[in-house]
Coordinates of C-alpha atoms and ligand atoms in Angstrom, one line a residue:
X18 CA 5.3 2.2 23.1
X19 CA 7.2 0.0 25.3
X20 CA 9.5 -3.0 23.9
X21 CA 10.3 -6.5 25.1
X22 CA 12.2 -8.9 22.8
X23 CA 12.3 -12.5 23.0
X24 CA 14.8 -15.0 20.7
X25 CA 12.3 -17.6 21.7
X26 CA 8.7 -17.5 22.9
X27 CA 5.8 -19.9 23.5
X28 CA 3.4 -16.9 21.9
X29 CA 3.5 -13.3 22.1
X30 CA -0.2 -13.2 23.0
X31 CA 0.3 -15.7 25.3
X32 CA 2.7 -14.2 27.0
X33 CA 1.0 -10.7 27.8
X34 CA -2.2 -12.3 28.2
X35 CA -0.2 -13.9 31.5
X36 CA 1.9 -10.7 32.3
X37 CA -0.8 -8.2 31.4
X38 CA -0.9 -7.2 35.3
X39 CA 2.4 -6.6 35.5
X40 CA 3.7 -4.4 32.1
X41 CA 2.6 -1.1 31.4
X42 CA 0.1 0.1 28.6
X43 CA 1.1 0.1 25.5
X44 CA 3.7 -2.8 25.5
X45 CA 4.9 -4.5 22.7
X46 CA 6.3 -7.7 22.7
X47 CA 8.1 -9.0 19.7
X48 CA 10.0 -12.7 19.2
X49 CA 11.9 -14.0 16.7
X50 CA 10.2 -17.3 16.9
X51 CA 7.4 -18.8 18.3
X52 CA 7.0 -22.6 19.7
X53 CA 3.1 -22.1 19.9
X54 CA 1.9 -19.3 18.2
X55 CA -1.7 -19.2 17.6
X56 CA -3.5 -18.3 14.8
X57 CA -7.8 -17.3 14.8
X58 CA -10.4 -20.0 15.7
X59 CA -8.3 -22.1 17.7
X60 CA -5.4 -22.7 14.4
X61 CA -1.7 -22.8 14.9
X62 CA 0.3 -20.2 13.6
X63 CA 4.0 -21.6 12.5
X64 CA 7.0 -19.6 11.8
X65 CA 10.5 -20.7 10.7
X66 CA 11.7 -18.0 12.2
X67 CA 11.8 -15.1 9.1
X68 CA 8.7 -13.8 9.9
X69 CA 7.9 -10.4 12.3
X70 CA 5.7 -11.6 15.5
X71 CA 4.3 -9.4 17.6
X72 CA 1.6 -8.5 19.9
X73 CA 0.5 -5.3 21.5
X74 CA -0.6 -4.7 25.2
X75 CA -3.2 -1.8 25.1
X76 CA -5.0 -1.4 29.1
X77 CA -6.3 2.3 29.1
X78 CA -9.5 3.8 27.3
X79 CA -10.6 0.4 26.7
X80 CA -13.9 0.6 25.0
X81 CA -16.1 -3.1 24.2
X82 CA -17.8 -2.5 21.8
X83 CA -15.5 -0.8 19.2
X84 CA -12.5 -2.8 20.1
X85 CA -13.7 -5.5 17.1
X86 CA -12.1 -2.1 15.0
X87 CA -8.8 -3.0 15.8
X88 CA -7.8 -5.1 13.9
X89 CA -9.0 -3.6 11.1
X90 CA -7.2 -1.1 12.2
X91 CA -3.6 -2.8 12.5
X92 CA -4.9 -4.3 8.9
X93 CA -4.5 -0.5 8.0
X94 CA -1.4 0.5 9.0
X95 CA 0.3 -2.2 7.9
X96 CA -1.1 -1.6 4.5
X97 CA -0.1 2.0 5.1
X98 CA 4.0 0.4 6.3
X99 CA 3.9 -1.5 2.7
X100 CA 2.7 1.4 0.9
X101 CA 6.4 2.6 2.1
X102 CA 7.7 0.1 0.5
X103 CA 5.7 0.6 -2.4
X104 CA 3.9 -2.8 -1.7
X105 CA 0.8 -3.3 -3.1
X106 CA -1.8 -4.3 0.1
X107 CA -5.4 -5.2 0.4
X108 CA -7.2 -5.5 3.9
X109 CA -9.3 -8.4 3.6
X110 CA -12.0 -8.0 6.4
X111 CA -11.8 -8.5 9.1
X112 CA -8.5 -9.9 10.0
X113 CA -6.2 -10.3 6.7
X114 CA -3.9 -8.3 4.7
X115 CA -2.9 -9.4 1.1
X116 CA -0.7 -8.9 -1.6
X117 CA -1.2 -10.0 -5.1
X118 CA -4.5 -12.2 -3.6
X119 CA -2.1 -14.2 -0.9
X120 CA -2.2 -13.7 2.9
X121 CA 1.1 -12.1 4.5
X122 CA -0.4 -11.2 7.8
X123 CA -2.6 -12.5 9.8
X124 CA -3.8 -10.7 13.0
X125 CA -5.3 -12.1 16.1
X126 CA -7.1 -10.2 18.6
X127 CA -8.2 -11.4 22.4
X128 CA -9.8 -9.4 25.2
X129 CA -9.0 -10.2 28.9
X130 CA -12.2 -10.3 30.5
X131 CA -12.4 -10.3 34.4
X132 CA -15.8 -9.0 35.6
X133 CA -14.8 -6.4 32.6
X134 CA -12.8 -5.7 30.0
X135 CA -9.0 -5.5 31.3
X136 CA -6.7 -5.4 28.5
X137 CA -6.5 -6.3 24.7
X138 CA -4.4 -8.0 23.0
X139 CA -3.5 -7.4 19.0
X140 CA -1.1 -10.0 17.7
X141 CA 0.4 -9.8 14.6
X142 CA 2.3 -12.4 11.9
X143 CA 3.8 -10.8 9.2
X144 CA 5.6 -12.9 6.7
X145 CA 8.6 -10.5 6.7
X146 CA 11.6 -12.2 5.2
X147 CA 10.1 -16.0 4.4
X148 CA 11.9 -18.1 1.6
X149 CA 9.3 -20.7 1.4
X150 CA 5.7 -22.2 2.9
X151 CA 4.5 -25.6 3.9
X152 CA 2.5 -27.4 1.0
X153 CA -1.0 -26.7 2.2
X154 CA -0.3 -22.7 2.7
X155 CA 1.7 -22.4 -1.4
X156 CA -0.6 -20.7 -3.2
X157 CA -2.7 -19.1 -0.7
X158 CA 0.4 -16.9 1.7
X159 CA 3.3 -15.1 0.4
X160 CA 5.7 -12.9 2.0
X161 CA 7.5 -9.4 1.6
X162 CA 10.8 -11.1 0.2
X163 CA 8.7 -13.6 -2.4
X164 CA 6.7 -10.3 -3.6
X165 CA 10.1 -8.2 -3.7
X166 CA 13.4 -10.3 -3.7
X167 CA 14.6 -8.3 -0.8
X168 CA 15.4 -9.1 2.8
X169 CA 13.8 -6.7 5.1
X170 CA 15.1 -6.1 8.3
X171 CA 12.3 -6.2 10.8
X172 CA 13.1 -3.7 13.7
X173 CA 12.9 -1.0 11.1
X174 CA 9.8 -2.3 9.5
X175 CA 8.3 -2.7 13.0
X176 CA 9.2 0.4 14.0
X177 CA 7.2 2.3 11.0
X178 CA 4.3 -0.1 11.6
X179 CA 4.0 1.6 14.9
X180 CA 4.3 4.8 13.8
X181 CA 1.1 4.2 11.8
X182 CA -0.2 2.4 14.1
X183 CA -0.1 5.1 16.9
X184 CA -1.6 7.8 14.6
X185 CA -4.7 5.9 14.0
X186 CA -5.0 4.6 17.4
X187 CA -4.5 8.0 18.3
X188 CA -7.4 9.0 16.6
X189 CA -9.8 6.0 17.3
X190 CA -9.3 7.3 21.2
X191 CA -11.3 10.3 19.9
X192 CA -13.6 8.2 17.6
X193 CA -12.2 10.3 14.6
X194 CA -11.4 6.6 12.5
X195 CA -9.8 7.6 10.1
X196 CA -8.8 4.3 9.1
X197 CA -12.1 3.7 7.8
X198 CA -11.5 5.8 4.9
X199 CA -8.7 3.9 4.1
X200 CA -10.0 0.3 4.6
X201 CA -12.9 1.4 2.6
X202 CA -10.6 2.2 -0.8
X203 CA -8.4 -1.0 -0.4
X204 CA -10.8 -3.1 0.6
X205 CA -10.7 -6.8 -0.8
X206 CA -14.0 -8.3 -0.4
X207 CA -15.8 -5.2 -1.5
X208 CA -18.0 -6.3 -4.5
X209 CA -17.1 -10.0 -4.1
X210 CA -19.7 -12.9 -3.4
X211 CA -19.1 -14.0 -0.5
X212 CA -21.0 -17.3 1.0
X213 CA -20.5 -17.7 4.8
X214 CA -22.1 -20.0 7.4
X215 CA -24.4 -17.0 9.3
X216 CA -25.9 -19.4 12.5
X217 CA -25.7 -22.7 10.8
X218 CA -27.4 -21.1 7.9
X219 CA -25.1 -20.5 4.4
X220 CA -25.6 -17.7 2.7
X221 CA -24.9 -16.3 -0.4
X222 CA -24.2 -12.2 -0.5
X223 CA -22.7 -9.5 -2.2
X224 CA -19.9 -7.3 -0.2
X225 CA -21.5 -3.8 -0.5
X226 CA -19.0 -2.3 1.8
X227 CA -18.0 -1.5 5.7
X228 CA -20.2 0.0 8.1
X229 CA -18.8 2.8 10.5
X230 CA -18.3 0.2 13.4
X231 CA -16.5 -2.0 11.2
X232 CA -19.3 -4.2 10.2
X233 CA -19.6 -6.0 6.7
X234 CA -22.3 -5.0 4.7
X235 CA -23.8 -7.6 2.6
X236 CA -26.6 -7.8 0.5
X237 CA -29.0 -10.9 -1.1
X238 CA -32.2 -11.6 -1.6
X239 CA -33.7 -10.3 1.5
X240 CA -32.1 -7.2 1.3
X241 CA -29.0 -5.7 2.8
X242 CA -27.2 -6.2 6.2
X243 CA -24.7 -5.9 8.4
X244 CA -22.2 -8.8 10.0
X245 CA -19.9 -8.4 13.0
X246 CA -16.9 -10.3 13.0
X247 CA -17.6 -12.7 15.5
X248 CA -20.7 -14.2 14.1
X249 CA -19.5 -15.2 10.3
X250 CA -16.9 -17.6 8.5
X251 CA -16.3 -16.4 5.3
X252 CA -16.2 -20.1 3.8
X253 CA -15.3 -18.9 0.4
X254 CA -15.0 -15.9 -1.9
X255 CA -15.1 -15.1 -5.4
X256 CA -15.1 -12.5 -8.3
X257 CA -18.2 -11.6 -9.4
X258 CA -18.4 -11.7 -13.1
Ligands
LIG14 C1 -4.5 -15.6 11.8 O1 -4.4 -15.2 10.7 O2 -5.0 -16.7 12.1 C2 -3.9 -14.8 12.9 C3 -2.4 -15.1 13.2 C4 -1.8 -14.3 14.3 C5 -0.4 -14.7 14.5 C6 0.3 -13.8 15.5 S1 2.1 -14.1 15.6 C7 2.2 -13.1 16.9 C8 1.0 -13.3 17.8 N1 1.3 -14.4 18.7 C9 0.5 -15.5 18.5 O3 0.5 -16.6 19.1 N2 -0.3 -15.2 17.4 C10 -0.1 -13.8 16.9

């Protein structure tokens, strides 16, 4: 892995998505804060500055229609980084990572697409150090220092993030995804009802697990099936009692 560090940046994602012809595979840019960052479906991702931003460059072996794995896959090793720190995680398909039912990552992931596939893009937020959250995220994000009373210092964090992050990856490039075996036993949504807008339709299912290509599998009245990604919103889950 290759570093680039920015004080200040509009978005890490940004940023490589313009430089991506010019920086290596493999490169990771990280910032301390962001003046744009984005967050999925078009949402703005704020930092006051505490919080570990990222994004990885990856241009080789590129493979459509698995790259949706990846960020389950980054969900996995940072749950395997926490574990470290003996931080409690659960991935929450197909972009989250929790602790104690609150978001402290988020992770955004954009293809380059120029007559093909030329590079992704895995952006990561992690809510490293944070003291406190605007009123409409209390309740629903915490972040390592809120869970632990301890300010982490983020290079090393970082640093064993990639780590895991290269032996999965590592793996994936053979299609050995070992990461599945771990999503699947700290998985969040698995047994939950979930109700999700599927087409303009709502739905109403029960998480029965993750497929091999990193599908949901939900079941209702019709039966069970598979959703990618791209085609839900997960408008609302809840225990099942
Ligand atoms: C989400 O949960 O909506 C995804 C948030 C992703 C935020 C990270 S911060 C580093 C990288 N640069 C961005 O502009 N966004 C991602």
């Amino acid at each position: 892995m290759e570093y680039l560090y920015f004080d200040e940046i509009d978005s890490t994602n940004s940023y490589l998505k313009r430089e991506y012809q010019n920086l290596k595979d493999s490169t990771l840019v990280f910032a301390g804060h962001q003046t744009s960052g984005k967050g999925r479906m078009g949402r703005k991702w704020e930092d006051d500055s505490d919080s570990l931003l990222f994004s990885i460059l990856l241009k080789k072996d590129l493979n459509p229609s698995r790259s949706d794995l990846l960020s389950l896959l980054c969900g996995v090793a940072l749950h395997k980084t926490l574990e470290e720190y003996h931080i409690p995680s659960l991935i929450k398909w197909p972009n989250d990572v929790l602790v104690h039912e609150k978001k402290v990552a988020g992770i955004l992931l954009e293809g380059v697409v120029q007559d093909s596939l030329k590079a992704i893009i895995i952006g990561m937020g992690i809510n490293v150090n944070t003291k406190n959250f605007p009123s409409d995220l209390q309740g629903k994000a915490t972040s390592l220092f809120l869970e632990t009373n301890t300010e982490f210092d983020k290079v090393v964090f970082l640093k064993k993030f990639v780590d895991k992050f290269e032996y999965y990856y590592s793996r994936y490039l053979l299609k050995d995804d070992v990461f599945l075996d771990v999503l699947r036993q700290n998985s969040y949504l698995d047994g939950k009802q979930v109700f999700f807008n599927y087409y303009g339709e709502n739905r109403h299912c029960v998480v029965k697990g993750i497929s091999r290509e990193g599908n949901l599998l939900v079941e209702d009245e019709h039966g069970l099936c598979q959703v990618k990604s791209g085609e839900v919103t997960l408008e609302k889950s809840y225990h099942q009692h």
